[in-house]
Amino acid sequence: PMAGPPIIDGGVLWADGRIVAVGPFAGLRVEGGRVVEHEGCALIPALVNAHAHLELSHLAPLGREAAVTPFPGMAEWITALLHRRETVPASDEEIAAQARAALDDLRRTGTILVADTGNRPESVHLGRDGGMDALFFLEFLGLSRAAAEAGLKRLAAVEAGTACTAHAPYSTAPGLIRGLKQRAAAAGRLFPIHVAESADEIEFLRTGGGPLRRFLESRGAWDGSFAPPGCGAVDDLHRLGVLDGRTLCVHAVHLSSGEIDTLASRQAKVCLCPGSNRTLGVGKAPVAKLLAAGIRPALGTDSLASNPRLDLWEEMRLLREDHPEVAPEEVFAMATANGAAALGCAGRLGSLAPGRDARLLAVRCPVPPDDIFEFLTTAGPEAEVRWVE
């Protein structure tokens, strides 16, 4: 149930879509209640995907190609992404259809909540009517002086009900990051941002040079107004005053020990994306160090442009493969309880406990109870999952 240890021969009692009780099955029978058996299965909370880009789903061929031949760096992948988007344009209908197909896959594999980030205002509609919950964040970027000023003007015109965020410290001017965070804070909203994803990013923030500088120059997006902070991504965000309990740092691969301590002291959230990181060849997050600092990461898939599948079962499997020292219980929590907590939904989702939404899965588990977390975190796409209804 995540709120406590696994219950052997357990059951979940619910009414009107809310969990009433969780415990040994024999003690949960209610006169007149309907009983549904799931013999040989584990009943678990539905999964939470804390980071995705549904509007990029039509670029899935790029993600599949990258899975076979990883990119040498972040700048090369961004170049390939923009080239494909510009040379193989998609209509609004095609973008929406592919996003809905991605949502269907997320739902099929047991995901109930996804944090979706997009650059198009109309993408707010992509996660609706998909049989699951979607939190949409309109993403801003712009590093040159003109782009940052245009971003702030555009932000002022965005409807109050739309959640907004920044792309990353290397692509979004400091003033625009602050403005976006202030808006999110005033509304009590989450502020997800790509942080320390690649070595290219850290080089650019420290020196102002490297592949990302050359990329910006090639796109005509470099005007010399950006002053590199001379530090890592987390230190930069801390200096800007935007790290707090509602900041979600996505990827968090290239972190110093001091930056991990800063994340912990500021109670910032972290979302790991092992599948995308592997495809883009950007490295592995320091998971054990994050856990040792008291940080409980969530899991995300990123987009089909950087990941061959949006499947949290595969993300768990890859994380276990990359970090065999991390306990399987910790990894499973990343896809359930930690994800719900990171997205501010711990009171509804992520665990099987009284008062939570009755959104749960039955997963076929042909293993002894003592091996259940080992099985759940290594089954990958082979996991046999069905919704309990």
Coordinates of C-alpha atoms in Angstrom, one line a residue:
P1 CA 0.0 0.0 0.0
M2 CA 3.1 2.3 0.2
A3 CA 1.7 3.8 3.4
G4 CA 2.9 0.7 5.2
P5 CA 4.5 -2.7 4.5
P6 CA 3.0 -5.1 2.0
I7 CA -0.1 -7.0 3.3
I8 CA -0.3 -10.7 2.4
D9 CA -3.8 -11.8 1.4
G10 CA -4.8 -8.2 1.7
G11 CA -7.7 -6.2 0.3
V12 CA -8.9 -2.7 -0.4
L13 CA -12.4 -1.5 0.5
W14 CA -13.8 1.5 -1.2
A15 CA -17.0 3.3 -1.9
D16 CA -17.9 6.2 -4.2
G17 CA -14.4 6.3 -5.7
R18 CA -12.6 6.7 -2.3
I19 CA -10.7 4.1 -0.3
V20 CA -12.4 3.3 3.0
A21 CA -10.0 0.7 4.4
V22 CA -7.0 -1.4 3.6
G23 CA -6.0 -4.5 5.5
P24 CA -6.2 -8.3 5.6
F25 CA -9.0 -9.4 3.2
A26 CA -10.8 -11.4 5.8
G27 CA -11.5 -8.3 7.9
L28 CA -12.8 -6.2 5.1
R29 CA -16.0 -8.0 4.1
V30 CA -19.0 -5.7 4.1
E31 CA -22.6 -7.0 3.9
G32 CA -23.9 -6.2 0.5
G33 CA -20.5 -5.2 -0.9
R34 CA -19.2 -6.6 -4.3
V35 CA -16.1 -8.7 -4.0
V36 CA -13.6 -8.9 -6.8
E37 CA -10.8 -11.4 -6.5
H38 CA -7.3 -10.8 -7.9
E39 CA -5.6 -14.1 -7.0
G40 CA -1.9 -14.1 -7.8
C41 CA -1.7 -10.4 -8.2
A42 CA -0.3 -7.4 -6.3
L43 CA -2.7 -4.6 -5.7
I44 CA -0.8 -1.4 -6.0
P45 CA -1.4 2.4 -6.4
A46 CA -1.7 3.6 -10.0
L47 CA 1.6 5.1 -11.3
V48 CA 2.6 8.8 -11.5
N49 CA 4.6 10.1 -14.4
A50 CA 6.2 13.3 -13.1
H51 CA 7.6 14.6 -16.4
A52 CA 6.5 14.2 -20.0
H53 CA 6.2 16.3 -23.2
L54 CA 3.1 15.0 -25.0
E55 CA 3.2 17.5 -27.8
L56 CA 6.4 16.0 -29.0
S57 CA 4.9 12.5 -29.5
H58 CA 4.7 13.0 -33.2
L59 CA 8.5 13.1 -33.2
A60 CA 8.7 9.5 -31.9
P61 CA 10.9 8.3 -34.8
L62 CA 13.7 10.5 -33.4
G63 CA 13.4 8.8 -30.0
R64 CA 13.5 5.3 -31.6
E65 CA 16.5 6.2 -33.7
A66 CA 18.3 7.7 -30.7
A67 CA 17.7 4.5 -28.7
V68 CA 19.7 2.6 -31.3
T69 CA 22.5 5.2 -31.7
P70 CA 22.6 7.6 -28.7
F71 CA 23.5 11.2 -29.4
P72 CA 27.0 12.4 -28.5
G73 CA 25.6 15.4 -26.6
M74 CA 22.6 17.5 -25.7
A75 CA 23.4 20.1 -28.4
E76 CA 23.4 17.5 -31.1
W77 CA 20.0 16.1 -30.0
I78 CA 18.4 19.6 -29.9
T79 CA 19.8 20.3 -33.4
A80 CA 18.3 17.0 -34.6
L81 CA 15.0 17.7 -32.9
L82 CA 14.6 21.2 -34.4
H83 CA 15.7 20.0 -37.9
R84 CA 13.1 17.2 -37.9
R85 CA 10.4 19.5 -36.6
E86 CA 11.2 22.1 -39.3
T87 CA 11.6 19.7 -42.2
V88 CA 8.8 17.3 -41.3
P89 CA 6.1 19.7 -40.1
A90 CA 3.0 18.2 -38.4
S91 CA -0.5 19.7 -38.4
D92 CA -2.3 20.5 -35.1
E93 CA -4.5 17.4 -35.8
E94 CA -1.5 15.1 -36.2
I95 CA 0.1 16.5 -33.0
A96 CA -3.1 16.0 -31.0
A97 CA -3.6 12.5 -32.4
Q98 CA -0.1 11.3 -31.5
A99 CA -0.4 12.9 -28.1
R100 CA -3.7 11.0 -27.5
A101 CA -2.0 7.8 -28.6
A102 CA 0.8 8.4 -26.1
L103 CA -1.8 9.1 -23.3
D104 CA -3.5 5.8 -24.2
D105 CA -0.2 4.0 -23.8
L106 CA 0.3 5.7 -20.4
R107 CA -3.1 4.7 -19.3
R108 CA -2.7 1.1 -20.6
T109 CA 0.4 0.6 -18.6
G110 CA -1.1 1.9 -15.4
T111 CA -0.4 5.6 -15.2
I112 CA -3.1 7.8 -13.6
L113 CA -1.3 11.2 -13.4
V114 CA 1.2 12.8 -15.8
A115 CA 2.9 16.2 -15.5
D116 CA 2.9 17.4 -19.1
T117 CA 5.1 20.3 -20.4
G118 CA 4.6 22.0 -23.7
N119 CA 5.5 25.1 -25.7
R120 CA 2.2 25.5 -27.4
P121 CA -0.8 27.1 -25.5
E122 CA -3.2 24.7 -27.2
S123 CA -1.3 21.7 -25.7
V124 CA -3.2 22.4 -22.5
H125 CA -6.0 20.4 -24.2
L126 CA -3.9 17.3 -25.0
G127 CA -4.3 15.7 -21.6
R128 CA -8.0 16.1 -21.3
D129 CA -10.5 13.3 -21.8
G130 CA -7.7 10.7 -21.7
G131 CA -9.0 8.7 -18.8
M132 CA -6.4 10.0 -16.5
D133 CA -5.2 13.2 -14.8
A134 CA -2.8 15.6 -16.6
L135 CA -1.2 18.7 -15.1
F136 CA -0.1 20.9 -18.0
F137 CA 2.7 23.5 -17.8
L138 CA 3.2 26.1 -20.6
E139 CA 7.0 26.3 -21.0
F140 CA 8.9 29.5 -21.8
L141 CA 12.5 29.9 -23.0
G142 CA 14.6 32.7 -24.4
L143 CA 18.1 33.6 -23.6
S144 CA 18.8 36.7 -25.6
R145 CA 17.7 40.1 -24.3
A146 CA 15.0 40.4 -27.0
A147 CA 13.7 36.9 -26.5
A148 CA 13.5 37.3 -22.7
E149 CA 11.6 40.6 -23.0
A150 CA 9.2 39.0 -25.5
G151 CA 8.7 36.1 -23.1
L152 CA 7.8 38.4 -20.2
K153 CA 5.3 40.3 -22.4
R154 CA 3.8 37.0 -23.6
L155 CA 3.7 35.8 -19.9
A156 CA 1.7 38.8 -18.9
A157 CA -1.0 37.9 -21.5
V158 CA -1.3 34.2 -20.5
E159 CA -4.6 33.3 -18.8
A160 CA -4.4 33.2 -15.1
G161 CA -5.6 29.5 -15.0
T162 CA -2.6 28.3 -17.1
A163 CA 0.4 27.1 -15.2
C164 CA 3.7 28.3 -16.7
T165 CA 7.3 27.4 -16.2
A166 CA 10.8 27.8 -17.6
H167 CA 12.7 25.4 -19.8
A168 CA 16.2 25.4 -18.2
P169 CA 18.9 27.7 -16.8
Y170 CA 20.9 27.4 -20.1
S171 CA 18.0 28.3 -22.3
T172 CA 16.0 30.9 -20.3
A173 CA 17.2 34.3 -19.2
P174 CA 17.5 34.9 -15.4
G175 CA 14.9 37.6 -15.4
L176 CA 12.4 35.4 -17.2
I177 CA 13.0 32.5 -14.8
R178 CA 12.4 34.8 -11.9
G179 CA 9.2 36.1 -13.5
L180 CA 7.9 32.7 -14.2
K181 CA 8.7 31.4 -10.6
Q182 CA 7.0 34.5 -9.1
R183 CA 3.9 33.8 -11.1
A184 CA 3.9 30.2 -10.1
A185 CA 4.5 31.0 -6.4
A186 CA 1.7 33.6 -6.3
A187 CA -0.7 30.9 -7.6
G188 CA 0.7 28.2 -5.3
R189 CA 1.7 26.1 -8.3
L190 CA 4.5 23.7 -9.0
F191 CA 7.5 25.0 -10.9
P192 CA 9.1 22.2 -13.0
I193 CA 12.4 23.0 -14.7
H194 CA 15.1 21.0 -16.5
V195 CA 18.1 21.1 -14.3
A196 CA 21.7 19.7 -14.8
E197 CA 20.7 17.4 -17.6
S198 CA 23.9 17.3 -19.5
A199 CA 27.6 18.1 -19.2
D200 CA 27.1 20.6 -22.1
E201 CA 24.8 22.5 -19.9
I202 CA 27.2 22.7 -17.0
E203 CA 30.0 23.8 -19.3
F204 CA 27.9 26.6 -20.7
L205 CA 26.8 27.8 -17.3
R206 CA 30.3 27.8 -15.9
T207 CA 32.2 29.3 -18.9
G208 CA 29.6 30.5 -21.4
G209 CA 31.2 28.3 -24.0
G210 CA 31.0 24.8 -25.4
P211 CA 28.5 23.0 -27.7
L212 CA 25.5 24.9 -26.4
R213 CA 27.1 28.2 -27.1
R214 CA 27.9 27.1 -30.6
F215 CA 24.4 25.9 -31.1
L216 CA 22.9 29.2 -30.0
E217 CA 25.2 31.1 -32.3
S218 CA 24.2 28.8 -35.2
R219 CA 20.5 29.6 -34.6
G220 CA 21.1 33.3 -34.3
A221 CA 20.0 33.2 -30.6
W222 CA 23.2 34.5 -29.0
D223 CA 23.5 38.2 -28.5
G224 CA 26.1 38.3 -25.8
S225 CA 23.6 39.6 -23.1
F226 CA 23.7 36.4 -21.0
A227 CA 26.4 36.4 -18.4
P228 CA 27.3 32.8 -17.4
P229 CA 26.9 32.4 -13.6
G230 CA 30.1 30.4 -13.3
C231 CA 28.5 27.6 -11.4
G232 CA 26.3 24.5 -11.7
A233 CA 22.6 24.6 -12.6
V234 CA 21.3 24.1 -9.0
D235 CA 23.6 26.7 -7.6
D236 CA 22.4 29.1 -10.3
L237 CA 18.8 28.5 -9.5
H238 CA 19.5 28.9 -5.8
R239 CA 21.3 32.3 -6.6
L240 CA 18.2 33.3 -8.5
G241 CA 16.0 32.5 -5.5
V242 CA 13.7 30.0 -7.2
L243 CA 14.5 26.8 -5.3
D244 CA 11.9 25.8 -2.8
G245 CA 9.4 23.0 -2.0
R246 CA 7.4 23.7 -5.1
T247 CA 10.3 23.6 -7.5
L248 CA 10.7 20.3 -9.4
C249 CA 14.2 19.8 -10.8
V250 CA 13.9 17.4 -13.7
H251 CA 16.8 15.1 -14.7
A252 CA 19.3 16.3 -12.0
V253 CA 22.2 14.3 -13.5
H254 CA 25.3 16.6 -13.1
L255 CA 25.1 17.7 -9.5
S256 CA 27.9 18.5 -7.1
S257 CA 27.7 17.2 -3.5
G258 CA 27.1 20.8 -2.4
E259 CA 24.2 21.2 -4.9
I260 CA 22.6 18.0 -3.5
D261 CA 22.8 19.5 0.0
T262 CA 21.2 22.7 -1.4
L263 CA 18.4 20.7 -2.9
A264 CA 17.8 19.0 0.4
S265 CA 18.0 22.1 2.5
R266 CA 15.6 24.0 0.2
Q267 CA 13.3 20.9 0.1
A268 CA 13.2 21.1 -3.7
K269 CA 11.8 18.1 -5.5
V270 CA 13.6 16.0 -8.1
C271 CA 12.4 13.9 -11.0
L272 CA 14.6 11.3 -12.7
C273 CA 14.3 10.3 -16.3
P274 CA 16.7 7.3 -16.8
G275 CA 15.3 6.3 -20.2
S276 CA 15.7 9.7 -21.8
N277 CA 19.1 10.1 -20.1
R278 CA 20.3 6.9 -21.6
T279 CA 19.0 7.6 -25.1
L280 CA 20.7 11.1 -25.1
G281 CA 23.9 9.8 -23.6
V282 CA 24.0 12.5 -20.9
G283 CA 24.9 10.2 -17.9
K284 CA 23.3 8.8 -14.8
A285 CA 21.9 10.8 -11.9
P286 CA 23.5 10.4 -8.5
V287 CA 20.5 8.5 -7.1
A288 CA 22.2 7.0 -4.0
K289 CA 23.5 10.4 -3.0
L290 CA 20.1 12.0 -3.4
L291 CA 18.5 9.4 -1.3
A292 CA 21.3 9.7 1.3
A293 CA 20.5 13.4 1.5
G294 CA 16.9 12.7 2.3
I295 CA 15.6 13.5 -1.2
R296 CA 13.0 11.1 -2.5
P297 CA 12.9 11.5 -6.3
A298 CA 10.0 11.0 -8.6
L299 CA 10.2 9.3 -12.0
G300 CA 9.4 10.7 -15.5
T301 CA 9.7 9.5 -19.1
D302 CA 10.4 12.8 -20.8
S303 CA 9.2 12.7 -24.5
L304 CA 8.9 10.2 -27.3
A305 CA 11.5 12.4 -29.1
S306 CA 14.1 11.3 -26.5
N307 CA 12.7 8.0 -25.3
P308 CA 11.5 5.0 -27.3
R309 CA 8.5 4.5 -24.9
L310 CA 6.5 6.3 -22.3
D311 CA 6.5 3.4 -19.8
L312 CA 7.2 3.8 -16.1
W313 CA 7.7 0.1 -15.7
E314 CA 10.6 0.4 -18.1
E315 CA 11.9 3.5 -16.3
M316 CA 12.0 1.5 -13.0
R317 CA 13.8 -1.4 -14.8
L318 CA 16.4 0.9 -16.3
L319 CA 17.0 2.7 -13.0
R320 CA 17.5 -0.6 -11.2
E321 CA 19.9 -1.6 -14.0
D322 CA 21.9 1.7 -13.7
H323 CA 21.8 1.7 -9.9
P324 CA 21.8 -1.8 -8.5
E325 CA 22.8 -0.4 -5.1
V326 CA 19.4 1.3 -4.7
A327 CA 16.8 -0.8 -2.9
P328 CA 13.8 -1.9 -5.1
E329 CA 11.4 -0.4 -2.5
E330 CA 12.9 3.0 -3.1
V331 CA 12.6 2.7 -6.8
F332 CA 8.9 1.5 -6.7
A333 CA 8.2 4.5 -4.4
M334 CA 9.6 6.8 -7.1
A335 CA 6.9 5.7 -9.6
T336 CA 4.1 6.0 -7.0
A337 CA 4.2 7.8 -3.7
N338 CA 7.2 10.0 -4.5
G339 CA 5.6 11.1 -7.8
A340 CA 2.3 12.0 -6.2
A341 CA 4.2 14.0 -3.5
A342 CA 6.3 15.8 -6.0
L343 CA 3.2 16.9 -8.0
G344 CA 1.3 17.9 -4.8
C345 CA -1.2 15.0 -5.0
A346 CA -0.1 12.9 -2.1
G347 CA -3.5 13.3 -0.4
R348 CA -5.2 11.7 -3.4
L349 CA -2.8 9.3 -5.2
G350 CA 0.4 7.4 -4.7
S351 CA -0.6 5.1 -1.9
L352 CA -3.5 2.8 -0.8
A353 CA -4.8 4.4 2.3
P354 CA -8.2 5.6 3.6
G355 CA -9.3 8.8 1.9
R356 CA -7.2 8.3 -1.2
D357 CA -8.7 8.0 -4.6
A358 CA -9.5 4.4 -5.5
R359 CA -7.1 4.3 -8.5
L360 CA -5.3 1.0 -8.2
L361 CA -3.8 -1.7 -10.3
A362 CA -3.6 -5.5 -10.2
V363 CA -0.2 -6.7 -11.4
R364 CA 0.4 -10.4 -12.0
C365 CA 3.2 -11.4 -9.6
P366 CA 4.4 -15.0 -10.0
V367 CA 6.9 -14.6 -7.1
P368 CA 6.9 -15.1 -3.3
P369 CA 5.8 -12.1 -1.3
D370 CA 9.3 -11.4 -0.1
D371 CA 10.4 -10.8 -3.8
I372 CA 7.5 -8.5 -4.7
F373 CA 9.4 -5.3 -5.0
E374 CA 12.3 -7.0 -6.9
F375 CA 9.8 -8.2 -9.4
L376 CA 7.8 -5.0 -9.7
T377 CA 10.9 -2.9 -10.4
T378 CA 12.5 -5.3 -12.9
A379 CA 9.5 -6.6 -14.9
G380 CA 9.7 -3.7 -17.3
P381 CA 7.3 -3.7 -20.3
E382 CA 6.5 -7.4 -19.6
A383 CA 4.5 -6.4 -16.5
E384 CA 0.9 -7.7 -16.8
V385 CA -1.2 -4.8 -15.6
R386 CA -4.9 -4.3 -15.4
W387 CA -7.0 -1.6 -13.7
V388 CA -9.1 -2.6 -10.7
E389 CA -12.6 -1.4 -11.4

